[in-house]
Short mmCIF file of the C-alpha atoms (twelve columns), coordinates in Angstrom:
data_MODEL
# 
_entry.id   MODEL 
# 
loop_
_atom_site.group_PDB 
_atom_site.id 
_atom_site.type_symbol 
_atom_site.label_atom_id 
_atom_site.label_alt_id 
_atom_site.label_comp_id 
_atom_site.label_asym_id 
_atom_site.label_seq_id 
_atom_site.Cartn_x 
_atom_site.Cartn_y 
_atom_site.Cartn_z 
_atom_site.pdbx_PDB_model_num 
ATOM 1  C CA . MET A 1  -81.472 -18.191 8.904  1 
ATOM 2  C CA . LEU A 2  -83.818 -15.226 9.780  1 
ATOM 3  C CA . GLN A 3  -87.357 -16.054 11.287 1 
ATOM 4  C CA . PRO A 4  -89.084 -14.628 10.229 1 
ATOM 5  C CA . PRO A 5  -88.334 -13.529 6.403  1 
ATOM 6  C CA . LEU A 6  -87.612 -10.176 5.773  1 
ATOM 7  C CA . ASN A 7  -90.042 -10.364 3.067  1 
ATOM 8  C CA . GLN A 8  -92.939 -11.150 5.723  1 
ATOM 9  C CA . LEU A 9  -91.557 -7.868  7.734  1 
ATOM 10 C CA . THR A 10 -91.391 -5.971  4.761  1 
ATOM 11 C CA . SER A 11 -95.076 -6.243  4.108  1 
ATOM 12 C CA . LYS A 12 -96.404 -5.084  7.418  1 
ATOM 13 C CA . ILE A 13 -93.478 -1.868  7.283  1 
ATOM 14 C CA . ASN A 14 -91.676 -1.011  4.043  1 
ATOM 15 C CA . SER A 15 -88.500 0.439   5.784  1 
ATOM 16 C CA . LYS A 16 -86.019 -1.816  6.852  1 
ATOM 17 C CA . TYR A 17 -84.377 1.151   9.454  1 
ATOM 18 C CA . LEU A 18 -88.100 1.091   10.911 1 
ATOM 19 C CA . ILE A 19 -88.488 -2.710  10.944 1 
ATOM 20 C CA . ALA A 20 -84.885 -2.659  12.767 1 
ATOM 21 C CA . THR A 21 -85.364 0.744   15.705 1 
ATOM 22 C CA . THR A 22 -89.384 -0.357  16.182 1 
ATOM 23 C CA . ALA A 23 -87.739 -4.185  16.560 1 
ATOM 24 C CA . ALA A 24 -85.293 -2.581  18.787 1 
ATOM 25 C CA . LYS A 25 -87.324 -0.521  20.958 1 
ATOM 26 C CA . ARG A 26 -89.551 -3.502  21.545 1 
ATOM 27 C CA . ALA A 27 -87.063 -5.793  22.574 1 
ATOM 28 C CA . ARG A 28 -85.805 -3.361  25.110 1 
ATOM 29 C CA . GLU A 29 -89.410 -3.376  26.380 1 
ATOM 30 C CA . ILE A 30 -89.468 -7.523  26.351 1 
ATOM 31 C CA . ASP A 31 -86.432 -7.771  27.936 1 
ATOM 32 C CA . GLU A 32 -87.631 -5.149  30.675 1 
ATOM 33 C CA . LYS A 33 -90.604 -6.133  31.215 1 
ATOM 34 C CA . THR A 34 -91.229 -10.447 30.118 1 
ATOM 35 C CA . GLU A 35 -94.668 -10.315 31.110 1 
ATOM 36 C CA . SER A 36 -95.372 -7.305  28.425 1 
ATOM 37 C CA . ALA A 37 -95.312 -10.662 25.649 1 
ATOM 38 C CA . LEU A 38 -98.247 -10.274 22.957 1 
ATOM 39 C CA . LEU A 39 -98.095 -13.452 21.238 1 
ATOM 40 C CA . THR A 40 -98.831 -16.662 22.960 1 
ATOM 41 C CA . LYS A 41 -95.819 -19.175 21.674 1 
ATOM 42 C CA . TYR A 42 -92.773 -17.189 20.471 1 
ATOM 43 C CA . ILE A 43 -90.117 -19.534 18.057 1 
ATOM 44 C CA . SER A 44 -86.843 -17.452 18.907 1 
ATOM 45 C CA . GLU A 45 -85.433 -17.365 22.663 1 
ATOM 46 C CA . LYS A 46 -84.317 -13.681 22.221 1 
ATOM 47 C CA . PRO A 47 -85.463 -10.291 22.523 1 
ATOM 48 C CA . VAL A 48 -84.955 -9.216  19.796 1 
ATOM 49 C CA . GLY A 49 -86.344 -12.630 17.688 1 
ATOM 50 C CA . LYS A 50 -89.616 -11.852 19.529 1 
ATOM 51 C CA . ALA A 51 -89.878 -8.493  18.821 1 
ATOM 52 C CA . LEU A 52 -89.538 -9.449  15.237 1 
ATOM 53 C CA . GLU A 53 -92.075 -11.946 15.350 1 
ATOM 54 C CA . GLU A 54 -95.062 -9.633  17.057 1 
ATOM 55 C CA . ILE A 55 -93.885 -7.191  13.709 1 
ATOM 56 C CA . ALA A 56 -94.486 -9.977  11.236 1 
ATOM 57 C CA . ASP A 57 -97.639 -11.080 13.012 1 
ATOM 58 C CA . GLY A 58 -98.967 -7.116  12.886 1 
ATOM 59 C CA . GLU A 59 -99.045 -6.956  16.784 1 
ATOM 60 C CA . VAL A 60 -96.478 -4.144  16.750 1 
ATOM 61 C CA . PHE A 61 -96.161 -1.018  14.275 1 
ATOM 62 C CA . PRO A 62 -93.746 2.332   14.441 1 
ATOM 63 C CA . ASP A 63 -94.532 4.657   17.012 1 
ATOM 64 C CA . GLU A 64 -96.413 8.173   15.543 1 
ATOM 65 C CA . LEU A 65 -93.408 10.283  16.244 1 
ATOM 66 C CA . PHE A 66 -91.073 7.913   13.683 1 
ATOM 67 C CA . LEU A 67 -93.872 7.729   10.831 1 
ATOM 68 C CA . LYS A 68 -94.058 11.666  11.078 1 
ATOM 69 C CA . THR A 69 -90.118 12.078  10.419 1 
ATOM 70 C CA . TYR A 70 -89.877 9.346   7.323  1 
# 
């Protein structure tokens, strides 16, 4: 089961493509710099799950570059 649910993610970012690219970019940042955590507690142990949790909590948004092209 996806945690957080997709409807919770799409309420923050309305494009599934933007969710995927934003989560992938943030997951790479989390993987490279573990101290860059934005939340105090995560449900997921993997970087992609942590990135999705940050998006659901409104801590991470797509880059301006993505927003201009879509």
